[in-house]
């Protein structure tokens, strides 16, 4: 068994390749997030209630969590290039199926399929970490995460604008074209690697669970990310309902454009990665948890409506985004140092927990908004971030 799944010298992994991998992460991750901006259009297009249409987001996130658990361990078992290209191809087919949906159940099924197969970002991260020296892991992880953040932000803006202009099906078609294009590019330029294990597939799945049971630091990182990411998805799922509702009465394109306010997050995660390389993950986690708790208070100002409310929402979501993503860099640097020969399996356990937390947060956000309005969503953020902070302080 090799210690890292690498079959090429480290010097061949150029900054250009890291940048391309970051773009790939962004294109893939965007498939999970652009539906957040188009759920009001889906509701009108399929003649279903708005809260029912919002379950499309939850379906994609549940599918993503399932895909992480079932497929990401294969990053330790197979060469990365064909695995990533195959998953991107299947994701493109799922997006095409979603664009042709004639009913909400069909769209939900296609969304689950897209979520399951678009898990290339958590496969790329441990691959890239194994291709660089130890003292660059934080920086490279931050760069890849910056690509994912760009996909999250731009996909919401793209989904809202294109959906408002051409209908809710158009974003799915454009996303399919982008995913299939990236799959074609990576056939030629993705790094070549070799497996780090020959374990059978059932054993790989069991290993992720065994690692979660045996590695205390993995469990801690999983809890941090599940709670903070749950707060994040609660906000962004409820935000579309708030901005398109009676308080603001804005269109879906504004919901997407609103996400661009948080573009600064793309530049913060590489800085957080370098800070982690110097100081370690724990100080970054602490700062990020406190920031998420503060964001809940700021976001509550969105209830007042008008310009003041929009400013509060912009500032609050910016603080939340930067804190969540920077904390994710810290958590991944911590877990990748545990077992160099099992990074994909470690990431499987970590990302599965994170997106299960995100799915629960999305569901709680929809229900809290339906029952208590925007104040309920802010309360969900405060509760989840408070749980993470309490766990960190009681270590």
CSV table of C-alpha atoms in Angstrom, one decimal:
chain,number,residue,atom,x,y,z
A,1,UNK,CA,0.0,0.0,0.0
A,2,UNK,CA,1.4,3.4,-0.9
A,3,UNK,CA,1.1,6.4,1.4
A,4,UNK,CA,-0.4,8.7,-1.3
A,5,UNK,CA,-2.2,7.9,-4.5
A,6,UNK,CA,0.4,9.6,-6.7
A,7,UNK,CA,2.1,8.3,-9.8
A,8,UNK,CA,3.6,11.5,-11.1
A,9,UNK,CA,6.4,13.7,-9.6
A,10,UNK,CA,5.2,16.7,-7.5
A,11,UNK,CA,6.9,19.2,-9.9
A,12,UNK,CA,4.5,18.2,-12.7
A,13,UNK,CA,1.5,19.5,-10.6
A,14,UNK,CA,1.6,23.1,-11.8
A,15,UNK,CA,-0.4,26.1,-10.6
A,16,UNK,CA,-2.2,25.9,-13.9
A,17,UNK,CA,-3.4,22.4,-13.1
A,18,UNK,CA,-4.5,23.4,-9.6
A,19,UNK,CA,-6.4,26.3,-11.1
A,20,UNK,CA,-8.1,24.0,-13.6
A,21,UNK,CA,-9.0,21.6,-10.8
A,22,UNK,CA,-10.5,24.5,-8.8
A,23,UNK,CA,-12.6,25.5,-11.9
A,24,UNK,CA,-13.8,21.9,-12.1
A,25,UNK,CA,-14.8,22.0,-8.4
A,26,UNK,CA,-16.8,25.2,-9.1
A,27,UNK,CA,-18.6,23.8,-12.1
A,28,UNK,CA,-19.6,20.6,-10.2
A,29,UNK,CA,-20.5,22.3,-6.9
A,30,UNK,CA,-22.6,24.8,-8.8
A,31,UNK,CA,-25.1,22.1,-9.7
A,32,UNK,CA,-26.1,21.8,-6.1
A,33,UNK,CA,-26.6,25.5,-5.5
A,34,UNK,CA,-28.2,27.1,-8.6
A,35,UNK,CA,-31.6,25.6,-7.8
A,36,UNK,CA,-31.7,27.8,-4.7
A,37,UNK,CA,-32.3,30.8,-6.9
A,38,UNK,CA,-34.8,29.2,-9.3
A,39,UNK,CA,-37.2,27.4,-6.8
A,40,UNK,CA,-39.8,30.2,-7.1
A,41,UNK,CA,-39.7,29.8,-10.9
A,42,UNK,CA,-40.0,26.0,-10.5
A,43,UNK,CA,-43.1,26.6,-8.3
A,44,UNK,CA,-44.8,28.6,-10.9
A,45,UNK,CA,-43.7,26.5,-13.8
A,46,UNK,CA,-44.9,23.2,-12.3
A,47,UNK,CA,-47.8,24.8,-10.5
A,48,UNK,CA,-46.7,23.6,-7.0
A,49,UNK,CA,-46.4,25.5,-3.7
A,50,UNK,CA,-43.2,27.5,-3.1
A,51,UNK,CA,-42.2,25.4,-0.1
A,52,UNK,CA,-42.7,22.2,-2.1
A,53,UNK,CA,-40.5,23.5,-4.9
A,54,UNK,CA,-37.8,24.3,-2.3
A,55,UNK,CA,-37.5,20.6,-1.6
A,56,UNK,CA,-35.6,20.4,-5.0
A,57,UNK,CA,-32.7,21.9,-3.1
A,58,UNK,CA,-32.9,19.5,-0.3
A,59,UNK,CA,-33.1,16.5,-2.8
A,60,UNK,CA,-29.9,17.6,-4.5
A,61,UNK,CA,-28.1,17.9,-1.1
A,62,UNK,CA,-29.4,14.6,0.1
A,63,UNK,CA,-28.2,13.1,-3.2
A,64,UNK,CA,-24.8,14.7,-2.7
A,65,UNK,CA,-24.5,13.2,0.8
A,66,UNK,CA,-25.4,9.8,-0.6
A,67,UNK,CA,-22.9,10.2,-3.5
A,68,UNK,CA,-20.1,11.2,-1.1
A,69,UNK,CA,-20.7,8.1,1.0
A,70,UNK,CA,-21.0,5.7,-1.9
A,71,UNK,CA,-18.6,7.1,-4.5
A,72,UNK,CA,-15.9,9.3,-2.9
A,73,UNK,CA,-14.1,6.2,-1.3
A,74,UNK,CA,-13.5,5.1,-4.8
A,75,UNK,CA,-10.8,7.8,-5.0
A,76,UNK,CA,-8.6,5.6,-2.9
A,77,UNK,CA,-9.4,2.5,-5.1
A,78,UNK,CA,-9.2,3.8,-8.7
A,79,UNK,CA,-7.2,6.2,-10.7
A,80,UNK,CA,-8.6,9.7,-10.4
A,81,UNK,CA,-8.8,10.8,-14.0
A,82,UNK,CA,-11.2,8.2,-15.3
A,83,UNK,CA,-13.3,8.3,-12.1
A,84,UNK,CA,-13.7,12.1,-12.3
A,85,UNK,CA,-14.5,12.1,-16.0
A,86,UNK,CA,-17.1,9.4,-15.6
A,87,UNK,CA,-18.9,11.1,-12.8
A,88,UNK,CA,-19.0,14.4,-14.7
A,89,UNK,CA,-20.5,12.6,-17.6
A,90,UNK,CA,-23.2,11.0,-15.5
A,91,UNK,CA,-23.9,14.4,-13.8
A,92,UNK,CA,-24.4,16.0,-17.2
A,93,UNK,CA,-27.0,13.4,-18.1
A,94,UNK,CA,-28.8,13.9,-14.8
A,95,UNK,CA,-29.0,17.7,-15.5
A,96,UNK,CA,-30.4,17.0,-19.0
A,97,UNK,CA,-33.1,14.8,-17.3
A,98,UNK,CA,-33.9,17.5,-14.8
A,99,UNK,CA,-34.4,20.0,-17.6
A,100,UNK,CA,-37.0,17.7,-19.2
A,101,UNK,CA,-39.0,17.1,-16.0
A,102,UNK,CA,-42.8,17.5,-16.4
A,103,UNK,CA,-43.6,17.1,-12.7
A,104,UNK,CA,-42.1,17.8,-9.3
A,105,UNK,CA,-41.5,14.1,-8.4
A,106,UNK,CA,-39.6,13.6,-11.6
A,107,UNK,CA,-37.5,16.7,-10.9
A,108,UNK,CA,-36.8,15.5,-7.4
A,109,UNK,CA,-35.6,12.2,-8.7
A,110,UNK,CA,-33.3,13.9,-11.3
A,111,UNK,CA,-32.0,16.2,-8.6
A,112,UNK,CA,-31.0,13.3,-6.4
A,113,UNK,CA,-29.2,11.7,-9.4
A,114,UNK,CA,-27.3,15.0,-10.1
A,115,UNK,CA,-26.4,15.2,-6.4
A,116,UNK,CA,-25.1,11.7,-6.3
A,117,UNK,CA,-22.9,12.0,-9.4
A,118,UNK,CA,-21.6,15.5,-9.0
A,119,UNK,CA,-19.2,14.6,-6.1
A,120,UNK,CA,-16.0,15.3,-7.9
A,121,UNK,CA,-14.9,18.2,-5.6
A,122,UNK,CA,-14.5,15.9,-2.6
A,123,UNK,CA,-12.6,13.5,-4.8
A,124,UNK,CA,-10.3,16.2,-6.2
A,125,UNK,CA,-9.4,17.7,-2.8
A,126,UNK,CA,-7.6,14.6,-1.3
A,127,UNK,CA,-6.0,13.9,-4.7
A,128,UNK,CA,-4.5,17.4,-4.9
A,129,UNK,CA,-3.3,17.2,-1.2
A,130,UNK,CA,-1.4,14.1,-2.1
A,131,UNK,CA,0.3,15.9,-5.0
A,132,UNK,CA,1.8,18.8,-3.1
A,133,UNK,CA,4.3,19.1,-0.2
A,134,UNK,CA,3.0,19.3,3.4
A,135,UNK,CA,3.6,23.0,3.8
A,136,UNK,CA,1.3,23.8,0.8
A,137,UNK,CA,-1.7,21.7,1.8
A,138,UNK,CA,-3.6,24.6,3.4
A,139,UNK,CA,-3.0,26.9,0.5
A,140,UNK,CA,-4.0,24.3,-2.1
A,141,UNK,CA,-7.0,23.3,-0.2
A,142,UNK,CA,-8.0,27.0,0.1
A,143,UNK,CA,-7.6,27.5,-3.7
A,144,UNK,CA,-9.8,24.5,-4.5
A,145,UNK,CA,-12.4,25.7,-2.0
A,146,UNK,CA,-12.2,29.1,-3.6
A,147,UNK,CA,-13.2,27.4,-6.9
A,148,UNK,CA,-16.1,25.7,-5.2
A,149,UNK,CA,-17.2,29.0,-3.7
A,150,UNK,CA,-17.0,30.7,-7.1
A,151,UNK,CA,-19.3,27.9,-8.4
A,152,UNK,CA,-21.7,28.4,-5.5
A,153,UNK,CA,-21.9,32.1,-6.0
A,154,UNK,CA,-21.9,32.4,-9.7
A,155,UNK,CA,-24.3,29.5,-10.1
A,156,UNK,CA,-26.9,31.3,-8.0
A,157,UNK,CA,-26.5,34.5,-10.0
A,158,UNK,CA,-26.5,32.5,-13.3
A,159,UNK,CA,-29.5,30.4,-12.3
A,160,UNK,CA,-31.6,33.3,-11.2
A,161,UNK,CA,-30.8,35.5,-14.3
A,162,UNK,CA,-31.1,32.8,-16.9
A,163,UNK,CA,-34.1,31.3,-15.3
A,164,UNK,CA,-35.9,34.7,-15.2
A,165,UNK,CA,-35.1,35.3,-18.8
A,166,UNK,CA,-35.6,31.8,-20.4
A,167,UNK,CA,-37.5,29.8,-17.8
A,168,UNK,CA,-36.4,27.4,-15.0
A,169,UNK,CA,-35.3,24.7,-17.5
A,170,UNK,CA,-32.6,26.8,-19.1
A,171,UNK,CA,-30.2,26.8,-16.2
A,172,UNK,CA,-30.2,23.0,-16.1
A,173,UNK,CA,-29.4,22.8,-19.8
A,174,UNK,CA,-26.5,25.3,-19.6
A,175,UNK,CA,-25.2,23.5,-16.5
A,176,UNK,CA,-25.2,20.2,-18.4
A,177,UNK,CA,-23.2,21.8,-21.3
A,178,UNK,CA,-20.6,23.1,-18.8
A,179,UNK,CA,-20.2,19.8,-17.0
A,180,UNK,CA,-19.8,17.8,-20.2
A,181,UNK,CA,-17.3,20.4,-21.5
A,182,UNK,CA,-15.2,20.0,-18.3
A,183,UNK,CA,-15.3,16.3,-18.6
A,184,UNK,CA,-13.9,16.5,-22.1
A,185,UNK,CA,-11.1,18.8,-21.0
A,186,UNK,CA,-10.1,16.7,-18.1
A,187,UNK,CA,-9.7,13.6,-20.3
A,188,UNK,CA,-6.5,15.2,-21.5
A,189,UNK,CA,-5.2,17.3,-18.6
A,190,UNK,CA,-6.2,15.8,-15.3
A,191,UNK,CA,-3.2,14.4,-13.2
A,192,UNK,CA,-2.4,10.8,-13.5
A,193,UNK,CA,-2.6,8.9,-10.2
A,194,UNK,CA,-2.6,5.3,-9.0
A,195,UNK,CA,-4.7,3.8,-6.2
A,196,UNK,CA,-3.6,3.8,-2.6
A,197,UNK,CA,-5.5,0.6,-1.8
A,198,UNK,CA,-6.9,-2.6,-3.4
A,199,UNK,CA,-9.6,-3.0,-0.8
A,200,UNK,CA,-13.0,-4.3,-2.1
A,201,UNK,CA,-15.8,-1.9,-2.4
A,202,UNK,CA,-17.8,-3.0,0.7
A,203,UNK,CA,-14.7,-2.8,2.7
A,204,UNK,CA,-14.1,0.7,1.5
A,205,UNK,CA,-17.5,1.8,2.6
A,206,UNK,CA,-17.0,0.1,6.0
A,207,UNK,CA,-13.6,1.8,6.4
A,208,UNK,CA,-15.2,5.3,6.3
A,209,UNK,CA,-17.5,4.3,9.2
A,210,UNK,CA,-14.6,2.7,11.1
A,211,UNK,CA,-12.5,5.8,10.7
A,212,UNK,CA,-15.4,7.9,12.0
A,213,UNK,CA,-15.6,5.6,15.0
A,214,UNK,CA,-11.9,5.5,15.7
A,215,UNK,CA,-10.6,9.0,14.8
A,216,UNK,CA,-11.7,11.5,17.5
A,217,UNK,CA,-10.4,14.4,15.5
A,218,UNK,CA,-12.4,13.3,12.5
A,219,UNK,CA,-15.6,13.2,14.6
A,220,UNK,CA,-14.9,16.7,15.9
A,221,UNK,CA,-14.3,18.1,12.4
A,222,UNK,CA,-17.5,16.4,11.1
A,223,UNK,CA,-19.6,17.9,13.9
A,224,UNK,CA,-18.2,21.4,13.3
A,225,UNK,CA,-18.9,21.3,9.6
A,226,UNK,CA,-22.4,19.6,9.9
A,227,UNK,CA,-23.6,22.3,12.2
A,228,UNK,CA,-22.1,25.3,10.5
A,229,UNK,CA,-23.0,24.1,7.0
A,230,UNK,CA,-26.5,23.4,8.2
A,231,UNK,CA,-26.7,27.1,9.3
A,232,UNK,CA,-25.4,28.1,5.9
A,233,UNK,CA,-28.0,26.1,3.9
A,234,UNK,CA,-30.8,27.2,6.2
A,235,UNK,CA,-30.1,30.8,5.3
A,236,UNK,CA,-29.7,30.4,1.6
A,237,UNK,CA,-32.8,28.2,1.3
A,238,UNK,CA,-34.9,30.7,3.3
A,239,UNK,CA,-33.4,33.7,1.6
A,240,UNK,CA,-35.0,33.0,-1.8
A,241,UNK,CA,-38.4,32.8,0.0
A,242,UNK,CA,-37.8,36.0,1.8
A,243,UNK,CA,-36.6,38.1,-1.1
A,244,UNK,CA,-39.3,36.9,-3.5
A,245,UNK,CA,-42.0,37.2,-0.8
A,246,UNK,CA,-44.1,40.1,0.3
A,247,UNK,CA,-41.4,41.7,2.5
A,248,UNK,CA,-39.2,42.6,-0.6
A,249,UNK,CA,-41.2,41.4,-3.7
A,250,UNK,CA,-38.0,40.9,-5.8
A,251,UNK,CA,-37.5,38.6,-8.8
A,252,UNK,CA,-35.5,35.4,-9.0
A,253,UNK,CA,-32.7,37.2,-10.9
A,254,UNK,CA,-32.2,39.5,-7.9
A,255,UNK,CA,-31.9,36.4,-5.6
A,256,UNK,CA,-29.1,35.1,-7.9
A,257,UNK,CA,-27.4,38.5,-8.2
A,258,UNK,CA,-27.6,38.9,-4.4
A,259,UNK,CA,-25.1,36.0,-4.0
A,260,UNK,CA,-22.5,38.0,-5.9
A,261,UNK,CA,-22.2,40.3,-2.9
A,262,UNK,CA,-20.3,37.4,-1.3
A,263,UNK,CA,-17.7,37.1,-4.0
A,264,UNK,CA,-15.1,38.2,-1.5
A,265,UNK,CA,-15.3,34.8,0.0
A,266,UNK,CA,-13.3,33.4,-3.0
A,267,UNK,CA,-10.3,35.5,-1.9
A,268,UNK,CA,-10.6,34.8,1.8
A,269,UNK,CA,-10.3,31.0,1.8
A,270,UNK,CA,-6.7,30.9,0.3
A,271,UNK,CA,-5.7,33.4,3.0
A,272,UNK,CA,-7.3,31.2,5.6
A,273,UNK,CA,-5.4,28.3,4.2
A,274,UNK,CA,-2.1,30.1,4.6
A,275,UNK,CA,-3.1,31.1,8.1
A,276,UNK,CA,-3.8,27.5,8.9
A,277,UNK,CA,-0.4,26.4,7.5
A,278,UNK,CA,1.2,28.8,10.0
A,279,UNK,CA,-1.0,28.5,13.1
A,280,UNK,CA,-3.0,25.3,12.8
A,281,UNK,CA,-6.8,24.7,12.4
A,282,UNK,CA,-8.2,25.3,15.9
A,283,UNK,CA,-7.8,29.1,16.0
A,284,UNK,CA,-9.4,29.4,12.6
A,285,UNK,CA,-12.3,27.2,13.8
A,286,UNK,CA,-12.9,29.3,16.9
A,287,UNK,CA,-13.0,32.6,14.9
A,288,UNK,CA,-15.3,31.1,12.3
A,289,UNK,CA,-17.8,29.8,14.8
A,290,UNK,CA,-18.0,33.1,16.6
A,291,UNK,CA,-18.5,34.9,13.3
A,292,UNK,CA,-21.4,32.6,12.3
A,293,UNK,CA,-23.1,33.3,15.6
A,294,UNK,CA,-22.6,37.1,15.0
A,295,UNK,CA,-24.1,36.7,11.5
A,296,UNK,CA,-27.3,35.4,12.9
A,297,UNK,CA,-27.8,38.7,14.8
A,298,UNK,CA,-26.9,40.7,11.7
A,299,UNK,CA,-29.2,38.7,9.4
A,300,UNK,CA,-32.1,39.3,11.8
A,301,UNK,CA,-32.0,42.9,10.5
A,302,UNK,CA,-33.4,41.6,7.2
A,303,UNK,CA,-36.9,41.5,8.8
A,304,UNK,CA,-37.2,45.2,8.6
A,305,UNK,CA,-37.3,45.3,4.8
A,306,UNK,CA,-36.2,48.1,2.5
A,307,UNK,CA,-32.7,49.2,1.9
A,308,UNK,CA,-31.6,48.8,5.5
A,309,UNK,CA,-32.9,45.2,5.5
A,310,UNK,CA,-31.0,44.4,2.2
A,311,UNK,CA,-27.8,45.8,3.7
A,312,UNK,CA,-28.2,43.6,6.8
A,313,UNK,CA,-28.8,40.6,4.6
A,314,UNK,CA,-25.8,41.4,2.4
A,315,UNK,CA,-23.4,41.8,5.4
A,316,UNK,CA,-24.8,38.9,7.3
A,317,UNK,CA,-24.5,36.4,4.4
A,318,UNK,CA,-21.0,37.7,3.6
A,319,UNK,CA,-19.9,37.0,7.2
A,320,UNK,CA,-21.6,33.6,7.2
A,321,UNK,CA,-20.1,32.6,3.9
A,322,UNK,CA,-16.5,33.6,4.8
A,323,UNK,CA,-16.8,31.9,8.2
A,324,UNK,CA,-18.3,28.6,6.9
A,325,UNK,CA,-15.8,28.2,4.1
A,326,UNK,CA,-12.7,29.2,6.1
A,327,UNK,CA,-13.8,26.7,8.8
A,328,UNK,CA,-14.1,24.0,6.1
A,329,UNK,CA,-10.5,24.6,5.1
A,330,UNK,CA,-9.4,24.2,8.7
A,331,UNK,CA,-11.4,21.0,9.1
A,332,UNK,CA,-10.1,19.4,5.9
A,333,UNK,CA,-6.4,20.2,6.7
A,334,UNK,CA,-7.0,18.6,10.1
A,335,UNK,CA,-8.5,15.3,8.8
A,336,UNK,CA,-6.1,15.0,5.8
A,337,UNK,CA,-3.2,14.8,8.3
A,338,UNK,CA,-4.6,11.8,10.1
A,339,UNK,CA,-4.1,9.0,7.6
A,340,UNK,CA,-2.3,9.9,4.3
A,341,UNK,CA,-3.2,6.5,2.8
A,342,UNK,CA,-6.9,7.0,3.4
A,343,UNK,CA,-7.6,10.6,2.5
A,344,UNK,CA,-10.6,9.8,0.3
A,345,UNK,CA,-12.2,7.6,2.9
A,346,UNK,CA,-11.6,10.3,5.6
A,347,UNK,CA,-13.1,12.9,3.3
A,348,UNK,CA,-16.0,10.5,2.7
A,349,UNK,CA,-16.9,10.4,6.3
A,350,UNK,CA,-16.3,14.2,6.7
A,351,UNK,CA,-18.3,15.3,3.7
A,352,UNK,CA,-21.1,12.9,4.2
A,353,UNK,CA,-21.7,14.3,7.7
A,354,UNK,CA,-21.3,17.9,6.4
A,355,UNK,CA,-24.0,17.5,3.7
A,356,UNK,CA,-26.3,15.5,5.9
A,357,UNK,CA,-26.1,18.5,8.2
A,358,UNK,CA,-26.6,20.8,5.2
A,359,UNK,CA,-29.7,18.8,4.2
A,360,UNK,CA,-31.1,19.0,7.7
A,361,UNK,CA,-30.4,22.7,7.8
A,362,UNK,CA,-32.1,23.3,4.5
A,363,UNK,CA,-35.2,21.4,5.7
A,364,UNK,CA,-35.2,23.3,9.0
A,365,UNK,CA,-34.8,26.6,7.2
A,366,UNK,CA,-37.9,25.9,5.0
A,367,UNK,CA,-40.0,24.8,8.0
A,368,UNK,CA,-38.8,27.6,10.2
A,369,UNK,CA,-39.6,30.2,7.5
A,370,UNK,CA,-43.0,28.7,7.0
A,371,UNK,CA,-43.8,28.8,10.7
A,372,UNK,CA,-42.0,31.8,12.0
A,373,UNK,CA,-40.8,33.8,9.0
A,374,UNK,CA,-37.2,35.1,8.7
A,375,UNK,CA,-36.8,35.3,12.5
A,376,UNK,CA,-37.1,31.5,12.6
A,377,UNK,CA,-34.3,31.0,10.1
A,378,UNK,CA,-32.0,33.3,12.1
A,379,UNK,CA,-32.9,31.3,15.2
A,380,UNK,CA,-31.8,28.1,13.4
A,381,UNK,CA,-28.5,29.7,12.6
A,382,UNK,CA,-27.9,30.8,16.2
A,383,UNK,CA,-28.8,27.3,17.6
A,384,UNK,CA,-26.5,25.4,15.2
A,385,UNK,CA,-23.5,27.8,15.5
A,386,UNK,CA,-24.0,27.9,19.3
A,387,UNK,CA,-23.8,24.1,19.4
A,388,UNK,CA,-20.6,24.0,17.4
A,389,UNK,CA,-19.0,26.8,19.6
A,390,UNK,CA,-20.0,25.0,22.8
A,391,UNK,CA,-18.4,21.8,21.6
A,392,UNK,CA,-15.2,23.6,20.7
A,393,UNK,CA,-15.0,25.4,24.0
A,394,UNK,CA,-15.6,22.2,26.0
A,395,UNK,CA,-12.8,20.3,24.3
